[in-house]
mmCIF file of C-alpha atoms and ligand atoms in Angstrom:
data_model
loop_
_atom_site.group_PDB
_atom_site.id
_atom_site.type_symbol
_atom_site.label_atom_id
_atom_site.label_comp_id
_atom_site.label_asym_id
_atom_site.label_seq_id
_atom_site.Cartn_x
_atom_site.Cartn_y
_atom_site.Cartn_z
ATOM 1 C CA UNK A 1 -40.133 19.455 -42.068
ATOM 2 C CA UNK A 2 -41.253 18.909 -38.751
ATOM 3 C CA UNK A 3 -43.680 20.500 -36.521
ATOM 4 C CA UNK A 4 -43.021 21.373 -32.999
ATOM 5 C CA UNK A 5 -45.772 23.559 -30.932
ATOM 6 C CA UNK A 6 -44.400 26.251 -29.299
ATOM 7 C CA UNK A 7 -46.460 26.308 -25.864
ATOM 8 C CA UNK A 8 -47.035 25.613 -22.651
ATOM 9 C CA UNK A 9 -51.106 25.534 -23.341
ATOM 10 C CA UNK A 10 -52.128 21.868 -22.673
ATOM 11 C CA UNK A 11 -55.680 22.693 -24.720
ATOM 12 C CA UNK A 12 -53.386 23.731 -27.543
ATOM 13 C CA UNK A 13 -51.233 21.014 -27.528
ATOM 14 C CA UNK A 14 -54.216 18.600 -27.470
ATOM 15 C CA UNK A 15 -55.948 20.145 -30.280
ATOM 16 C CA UNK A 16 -52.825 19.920 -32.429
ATOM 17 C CA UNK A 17 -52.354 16.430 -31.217
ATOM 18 C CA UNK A 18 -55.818 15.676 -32.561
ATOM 19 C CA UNK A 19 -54.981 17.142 -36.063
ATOM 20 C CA UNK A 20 -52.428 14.561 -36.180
ATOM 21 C CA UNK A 21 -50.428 16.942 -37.591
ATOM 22 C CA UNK A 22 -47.239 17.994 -34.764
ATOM 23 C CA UNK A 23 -44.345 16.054 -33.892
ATOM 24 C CA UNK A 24 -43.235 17.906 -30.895
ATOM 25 C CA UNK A 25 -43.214 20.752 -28.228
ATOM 26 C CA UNK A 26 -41.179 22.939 -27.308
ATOM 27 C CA UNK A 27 -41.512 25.224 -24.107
ATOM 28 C CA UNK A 28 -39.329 28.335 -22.279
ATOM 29 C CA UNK A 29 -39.836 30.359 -19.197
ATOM 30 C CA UNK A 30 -42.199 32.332 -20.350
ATOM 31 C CA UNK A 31 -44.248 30.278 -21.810
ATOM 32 C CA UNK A 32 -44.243 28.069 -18.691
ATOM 33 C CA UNK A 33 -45.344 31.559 -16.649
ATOM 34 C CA UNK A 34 -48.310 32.169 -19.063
ATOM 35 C CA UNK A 35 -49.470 29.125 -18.042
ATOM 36 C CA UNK A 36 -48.903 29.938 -14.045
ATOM 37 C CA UNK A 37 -47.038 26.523 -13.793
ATOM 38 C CA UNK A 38 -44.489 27.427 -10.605
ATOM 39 C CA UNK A 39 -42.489 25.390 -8.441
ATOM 40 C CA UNK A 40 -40.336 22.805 -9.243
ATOM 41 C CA UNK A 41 -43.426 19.703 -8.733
ATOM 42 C CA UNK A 42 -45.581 21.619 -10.428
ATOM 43 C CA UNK A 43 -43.470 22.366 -13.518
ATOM 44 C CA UNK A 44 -42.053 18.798 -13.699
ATOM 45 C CA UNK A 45 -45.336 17.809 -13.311
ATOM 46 C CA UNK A 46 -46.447 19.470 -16.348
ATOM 47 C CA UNK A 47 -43.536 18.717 -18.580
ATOM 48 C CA UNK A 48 -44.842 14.970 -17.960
ATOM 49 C CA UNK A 49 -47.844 15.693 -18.845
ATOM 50 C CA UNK A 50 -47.343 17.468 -22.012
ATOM 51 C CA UNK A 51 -45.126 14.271 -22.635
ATOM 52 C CA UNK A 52 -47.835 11.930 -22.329
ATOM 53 C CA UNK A 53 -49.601 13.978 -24.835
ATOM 54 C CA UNK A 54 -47.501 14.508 -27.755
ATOM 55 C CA UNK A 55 -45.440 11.328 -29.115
ATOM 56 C CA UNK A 56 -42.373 13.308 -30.120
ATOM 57 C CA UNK A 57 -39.380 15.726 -28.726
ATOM 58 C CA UNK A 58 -40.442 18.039 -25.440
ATOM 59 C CA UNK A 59 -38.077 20.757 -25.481
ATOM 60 C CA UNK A 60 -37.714 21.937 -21.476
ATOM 61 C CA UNK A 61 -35.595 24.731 -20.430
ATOM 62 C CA UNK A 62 -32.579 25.082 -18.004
ATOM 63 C CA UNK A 63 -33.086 28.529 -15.957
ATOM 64 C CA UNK A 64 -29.125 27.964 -14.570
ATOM 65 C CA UNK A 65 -26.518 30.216 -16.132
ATOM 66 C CA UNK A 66 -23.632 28.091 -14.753
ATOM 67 C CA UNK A 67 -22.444 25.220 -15.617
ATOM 68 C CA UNK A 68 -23.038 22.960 -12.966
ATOM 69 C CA UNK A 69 -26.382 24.569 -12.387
ATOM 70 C CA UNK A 70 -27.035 23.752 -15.818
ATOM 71 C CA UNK A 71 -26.097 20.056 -15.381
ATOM 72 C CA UNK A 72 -27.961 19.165 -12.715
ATOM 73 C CA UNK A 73 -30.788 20.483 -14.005
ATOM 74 C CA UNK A 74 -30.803 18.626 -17.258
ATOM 75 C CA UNK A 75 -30.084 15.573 -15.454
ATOM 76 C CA UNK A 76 -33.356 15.824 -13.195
ATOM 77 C CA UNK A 77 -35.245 17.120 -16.889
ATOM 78 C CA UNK A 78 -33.771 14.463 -18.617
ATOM 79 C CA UNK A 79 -34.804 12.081 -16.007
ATOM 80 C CA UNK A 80 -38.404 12.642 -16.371
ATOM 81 C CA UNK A 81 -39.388 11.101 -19.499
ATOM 82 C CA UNK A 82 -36.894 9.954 -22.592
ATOM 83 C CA UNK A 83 -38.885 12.358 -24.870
ATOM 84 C CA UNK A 84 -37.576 15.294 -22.840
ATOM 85 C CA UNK A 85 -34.666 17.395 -24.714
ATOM 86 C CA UNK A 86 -33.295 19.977 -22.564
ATOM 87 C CA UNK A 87 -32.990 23.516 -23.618
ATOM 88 C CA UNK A 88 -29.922 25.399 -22.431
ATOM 89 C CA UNK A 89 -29.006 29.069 -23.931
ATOM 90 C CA UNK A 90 -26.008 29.766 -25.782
ATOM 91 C CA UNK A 91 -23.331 31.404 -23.408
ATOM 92 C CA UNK A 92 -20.018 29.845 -23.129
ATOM 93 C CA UNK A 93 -21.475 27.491 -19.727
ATOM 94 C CA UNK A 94 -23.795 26.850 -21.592
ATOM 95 C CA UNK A 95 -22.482 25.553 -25.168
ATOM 96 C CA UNK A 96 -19.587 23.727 -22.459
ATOM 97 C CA UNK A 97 -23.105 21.885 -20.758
ATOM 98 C CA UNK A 98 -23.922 20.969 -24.263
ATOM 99 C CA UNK A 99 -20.768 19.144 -24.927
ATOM 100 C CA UNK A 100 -20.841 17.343 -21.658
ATOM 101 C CA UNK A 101 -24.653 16.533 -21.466
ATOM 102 C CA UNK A 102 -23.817 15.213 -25.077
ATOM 103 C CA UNK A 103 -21.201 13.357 -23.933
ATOM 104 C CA UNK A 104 -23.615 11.711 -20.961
ATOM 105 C CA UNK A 105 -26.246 10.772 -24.210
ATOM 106 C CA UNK A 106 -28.047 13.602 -23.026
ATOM 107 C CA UNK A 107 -30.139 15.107 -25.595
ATOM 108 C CA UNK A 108 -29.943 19.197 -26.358
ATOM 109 C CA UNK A 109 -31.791 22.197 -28.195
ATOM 110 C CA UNK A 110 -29.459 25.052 -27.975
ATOM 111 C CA UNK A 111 -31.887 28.239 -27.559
ATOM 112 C CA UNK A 112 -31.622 32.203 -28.027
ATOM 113 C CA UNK A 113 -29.031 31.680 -30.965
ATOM 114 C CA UNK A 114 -28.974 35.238 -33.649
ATOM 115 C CA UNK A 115 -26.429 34.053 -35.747
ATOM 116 C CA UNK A 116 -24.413 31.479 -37.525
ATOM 117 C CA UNK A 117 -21.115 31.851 -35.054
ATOM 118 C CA UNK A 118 -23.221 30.960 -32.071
ATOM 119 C CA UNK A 119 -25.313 28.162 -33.737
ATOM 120 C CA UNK A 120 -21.680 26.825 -35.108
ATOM 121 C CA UNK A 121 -20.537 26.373 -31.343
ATOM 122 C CA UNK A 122 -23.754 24.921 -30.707
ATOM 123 C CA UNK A 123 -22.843 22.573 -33.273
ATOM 124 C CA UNK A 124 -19.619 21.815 -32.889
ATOM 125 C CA UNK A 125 -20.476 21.012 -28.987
ATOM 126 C CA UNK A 126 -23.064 18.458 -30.554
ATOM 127 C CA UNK A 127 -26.382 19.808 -29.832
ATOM 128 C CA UNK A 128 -29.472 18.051 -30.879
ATOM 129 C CA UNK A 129 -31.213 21.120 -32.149
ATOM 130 C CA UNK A 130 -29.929 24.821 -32.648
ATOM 131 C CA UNK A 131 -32.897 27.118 -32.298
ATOM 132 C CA UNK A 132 -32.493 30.475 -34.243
ATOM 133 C CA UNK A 133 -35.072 32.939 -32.953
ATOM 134 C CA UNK A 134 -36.199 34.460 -36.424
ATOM 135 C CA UNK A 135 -39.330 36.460 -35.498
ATOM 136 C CA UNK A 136 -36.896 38.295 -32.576
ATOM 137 C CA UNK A 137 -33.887 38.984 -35.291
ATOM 138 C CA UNK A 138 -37.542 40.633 -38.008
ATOM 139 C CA UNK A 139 -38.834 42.766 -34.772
ATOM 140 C CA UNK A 140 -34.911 44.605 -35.005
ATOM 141 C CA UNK A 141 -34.899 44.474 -38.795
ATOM 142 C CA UNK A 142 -32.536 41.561 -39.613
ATOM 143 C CA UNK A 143 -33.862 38.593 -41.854
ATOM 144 C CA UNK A 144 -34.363 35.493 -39.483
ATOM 145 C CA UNK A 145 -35.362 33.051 -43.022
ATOM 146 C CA UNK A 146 -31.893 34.511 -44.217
ATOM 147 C CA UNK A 147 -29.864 32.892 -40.946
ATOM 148 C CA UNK A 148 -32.360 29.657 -41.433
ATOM 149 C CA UNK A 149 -30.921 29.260 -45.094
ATOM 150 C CA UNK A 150 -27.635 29.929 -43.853
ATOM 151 C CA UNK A 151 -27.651 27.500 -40.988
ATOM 152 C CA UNK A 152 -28.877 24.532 -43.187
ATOM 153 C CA UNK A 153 -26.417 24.760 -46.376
ATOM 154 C CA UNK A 154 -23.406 25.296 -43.864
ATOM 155 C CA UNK A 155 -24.343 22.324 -41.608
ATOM 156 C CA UNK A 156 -25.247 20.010 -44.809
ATOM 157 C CA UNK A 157 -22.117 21.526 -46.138
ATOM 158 C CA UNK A 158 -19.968 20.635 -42.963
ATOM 159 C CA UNK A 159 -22.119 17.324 -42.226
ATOM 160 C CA UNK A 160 -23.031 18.808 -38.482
ATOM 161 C CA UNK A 161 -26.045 16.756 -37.267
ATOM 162 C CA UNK A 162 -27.514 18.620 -35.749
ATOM 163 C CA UNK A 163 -31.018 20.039 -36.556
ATOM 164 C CA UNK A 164 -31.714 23.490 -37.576
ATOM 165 C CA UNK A 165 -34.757 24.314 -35.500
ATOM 166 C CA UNK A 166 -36.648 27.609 -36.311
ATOM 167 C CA UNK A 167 -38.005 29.401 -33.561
ATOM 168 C CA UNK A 168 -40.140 32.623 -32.518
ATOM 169 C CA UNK A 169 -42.545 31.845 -35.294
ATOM 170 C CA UNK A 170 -45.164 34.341 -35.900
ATOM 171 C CA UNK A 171 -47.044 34.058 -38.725
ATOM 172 C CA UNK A 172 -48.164 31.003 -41.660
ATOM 173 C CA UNK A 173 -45.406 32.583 -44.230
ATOM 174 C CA UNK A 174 -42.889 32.443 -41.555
ATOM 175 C CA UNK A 175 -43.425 28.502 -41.690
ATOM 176 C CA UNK A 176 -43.723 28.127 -45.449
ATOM 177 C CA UNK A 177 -40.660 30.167 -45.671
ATOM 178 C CA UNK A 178 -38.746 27.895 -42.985
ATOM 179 C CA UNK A 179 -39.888 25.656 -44.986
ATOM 180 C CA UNK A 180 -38.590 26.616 -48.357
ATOM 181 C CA UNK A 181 -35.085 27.359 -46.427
ATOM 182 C CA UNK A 182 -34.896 23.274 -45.875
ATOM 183 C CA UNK A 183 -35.368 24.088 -41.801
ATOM 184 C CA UNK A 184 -35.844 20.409 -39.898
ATOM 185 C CA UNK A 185 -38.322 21.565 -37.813
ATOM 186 C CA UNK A 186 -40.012 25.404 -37.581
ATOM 187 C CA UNK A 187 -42.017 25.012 -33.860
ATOM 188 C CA UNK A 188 -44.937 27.656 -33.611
ATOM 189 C CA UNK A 189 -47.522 29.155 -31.823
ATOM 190 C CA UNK A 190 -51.110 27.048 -32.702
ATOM 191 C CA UNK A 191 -52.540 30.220 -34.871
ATOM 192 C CA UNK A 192 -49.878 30.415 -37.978
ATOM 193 C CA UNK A 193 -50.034 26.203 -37.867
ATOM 194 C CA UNK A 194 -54.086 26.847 -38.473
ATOM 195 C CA UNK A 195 -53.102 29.990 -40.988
ATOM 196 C CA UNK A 196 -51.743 27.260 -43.756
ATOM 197 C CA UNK A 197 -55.333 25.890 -43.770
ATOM 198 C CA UNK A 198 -56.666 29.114 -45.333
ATOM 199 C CA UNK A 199 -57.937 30.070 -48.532
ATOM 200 C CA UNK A 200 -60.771 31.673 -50.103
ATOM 201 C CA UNK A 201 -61.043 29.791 -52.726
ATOM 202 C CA UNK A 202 -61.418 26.933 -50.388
ATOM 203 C CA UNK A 203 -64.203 28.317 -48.412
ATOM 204 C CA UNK A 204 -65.721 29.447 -51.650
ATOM 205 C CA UNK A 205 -65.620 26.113 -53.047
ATOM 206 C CA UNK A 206 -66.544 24.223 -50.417
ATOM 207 C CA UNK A 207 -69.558 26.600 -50.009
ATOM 208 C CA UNK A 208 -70.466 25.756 -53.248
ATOM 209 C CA UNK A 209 -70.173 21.945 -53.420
ATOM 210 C CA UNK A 210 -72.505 21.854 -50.449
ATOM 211 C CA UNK A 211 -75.255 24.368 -51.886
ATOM 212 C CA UNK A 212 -75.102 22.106 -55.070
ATOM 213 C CA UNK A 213 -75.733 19.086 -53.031
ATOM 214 C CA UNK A 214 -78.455 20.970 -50.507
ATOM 215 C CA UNK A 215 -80.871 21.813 -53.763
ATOM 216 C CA UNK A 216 -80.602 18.523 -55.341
ATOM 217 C CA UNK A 217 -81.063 17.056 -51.989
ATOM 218 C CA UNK A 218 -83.685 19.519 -50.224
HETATM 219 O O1 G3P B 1 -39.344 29.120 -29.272
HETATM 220 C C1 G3P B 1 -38.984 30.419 -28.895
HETATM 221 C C2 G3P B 1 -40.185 31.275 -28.876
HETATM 222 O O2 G3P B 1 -41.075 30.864 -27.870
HETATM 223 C C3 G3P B 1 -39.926 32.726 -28.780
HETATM 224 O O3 G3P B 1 -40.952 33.309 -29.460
HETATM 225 O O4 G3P B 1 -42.444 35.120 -30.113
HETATM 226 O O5 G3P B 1 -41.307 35.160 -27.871
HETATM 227 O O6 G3P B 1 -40.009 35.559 -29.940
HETATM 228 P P1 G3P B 1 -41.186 34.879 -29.343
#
């Protein structure tokens, strides 16, 4: 399973860069206005940069709800870097910019999908990634890992290609679970990525190899 971070933060996204351990960022709106980035320079600007950071897929996000909006925007995106995948939301323009950004060899994440109908159109319309928001569908009391198992036996079922990409991560047994489900990538906030380092037992331990070594050594 890959490892996108979800953020904006360029400090997080160089300390996960230096763990060696993400493949990929995705951003949104939101996270783009945490970080103050506005105007269009300015947020171009920074989708280069976090591009020149990370060596794998930089999901940036359409704000257009119609379709030609949409396109022109993904072509400019697009047109900043090759690592750039552009994120458009699944409404009807939208899943109909899919299919023709596809068509142009343009890559896609299709974003704010709650269930398997939408990420099926998403699909069918060839999107790179289909991002199912799993922490959002928990916070109304729905089962996000449920729609991540879903997603991944129907499209190995149907041979879709495209990648089942869990999103709105919020904690470390969110990922393990993603993981268990077979998701291709889960992308998440720095924190739950750090989570899977701990264990007790692994502080305990390492607090005792090192006494061990101090009195033999003092
Ligand atoms: O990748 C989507 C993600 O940023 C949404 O997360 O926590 O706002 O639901 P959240």
């Amino acid at each position: 399973m890959k490892f996108f971070l979800d953020t904006a933060n360029i400090s997080q996204i160089e300390t996960a860069q230096n763990l060696g351990i993400i493949d990929g960022v995705t951003t949104n709106p939101s996270l783009m206005a945490k970080e103050g980035i506005k105007g269009d320079e300015n947020v171009f600007n920074h989708y280069k940069k976090i591009c020149s950071i990370v060596d794998g897929d930089v999901s940036a996000e359409v704000i257009s709800t119609d379709f030609e909006g949409m396109i022109g925007e993904a072509e400019k995106l697009a047109s900043l870097h090759p690592q750039i995948v552009v994120k458009i939301p699944v409404i009807s323009e939208g899943i109909r910019a899919i299919k023709h950004l596809t068509s142009m060899g343009i890559r896609t994440n299709c974003t704010l999908v709650f269930n398997t109908g939408q990420a099926l159109l998403a699909a069918k319309a060839g999107a790179t990634y289909v991002s199912p928001f799993i922490g959002r569908l928990d916070d109304i009391g729905e089962n996000g890992i449920e729609l991540i198992e879903k997603l991944v036996d129907l499209f190995n079922y149907y041979g879709y290609e495209t990648q089942v990409l869990a999103a709105s991560i919020r904690h470390t047994n969110h990922i393990i679970k993603c993981m268990e489900a077979g998701a291709d990538v889960a992308t998440c906030p720095l924190d739950p990525i750090l989570g899977l380092l701990n264990h007790p037992l692994t502080d305990a331990g390492l607090e005792k190899f090192l006494s061990d070594h101090r009195k033999l050594n003092a």
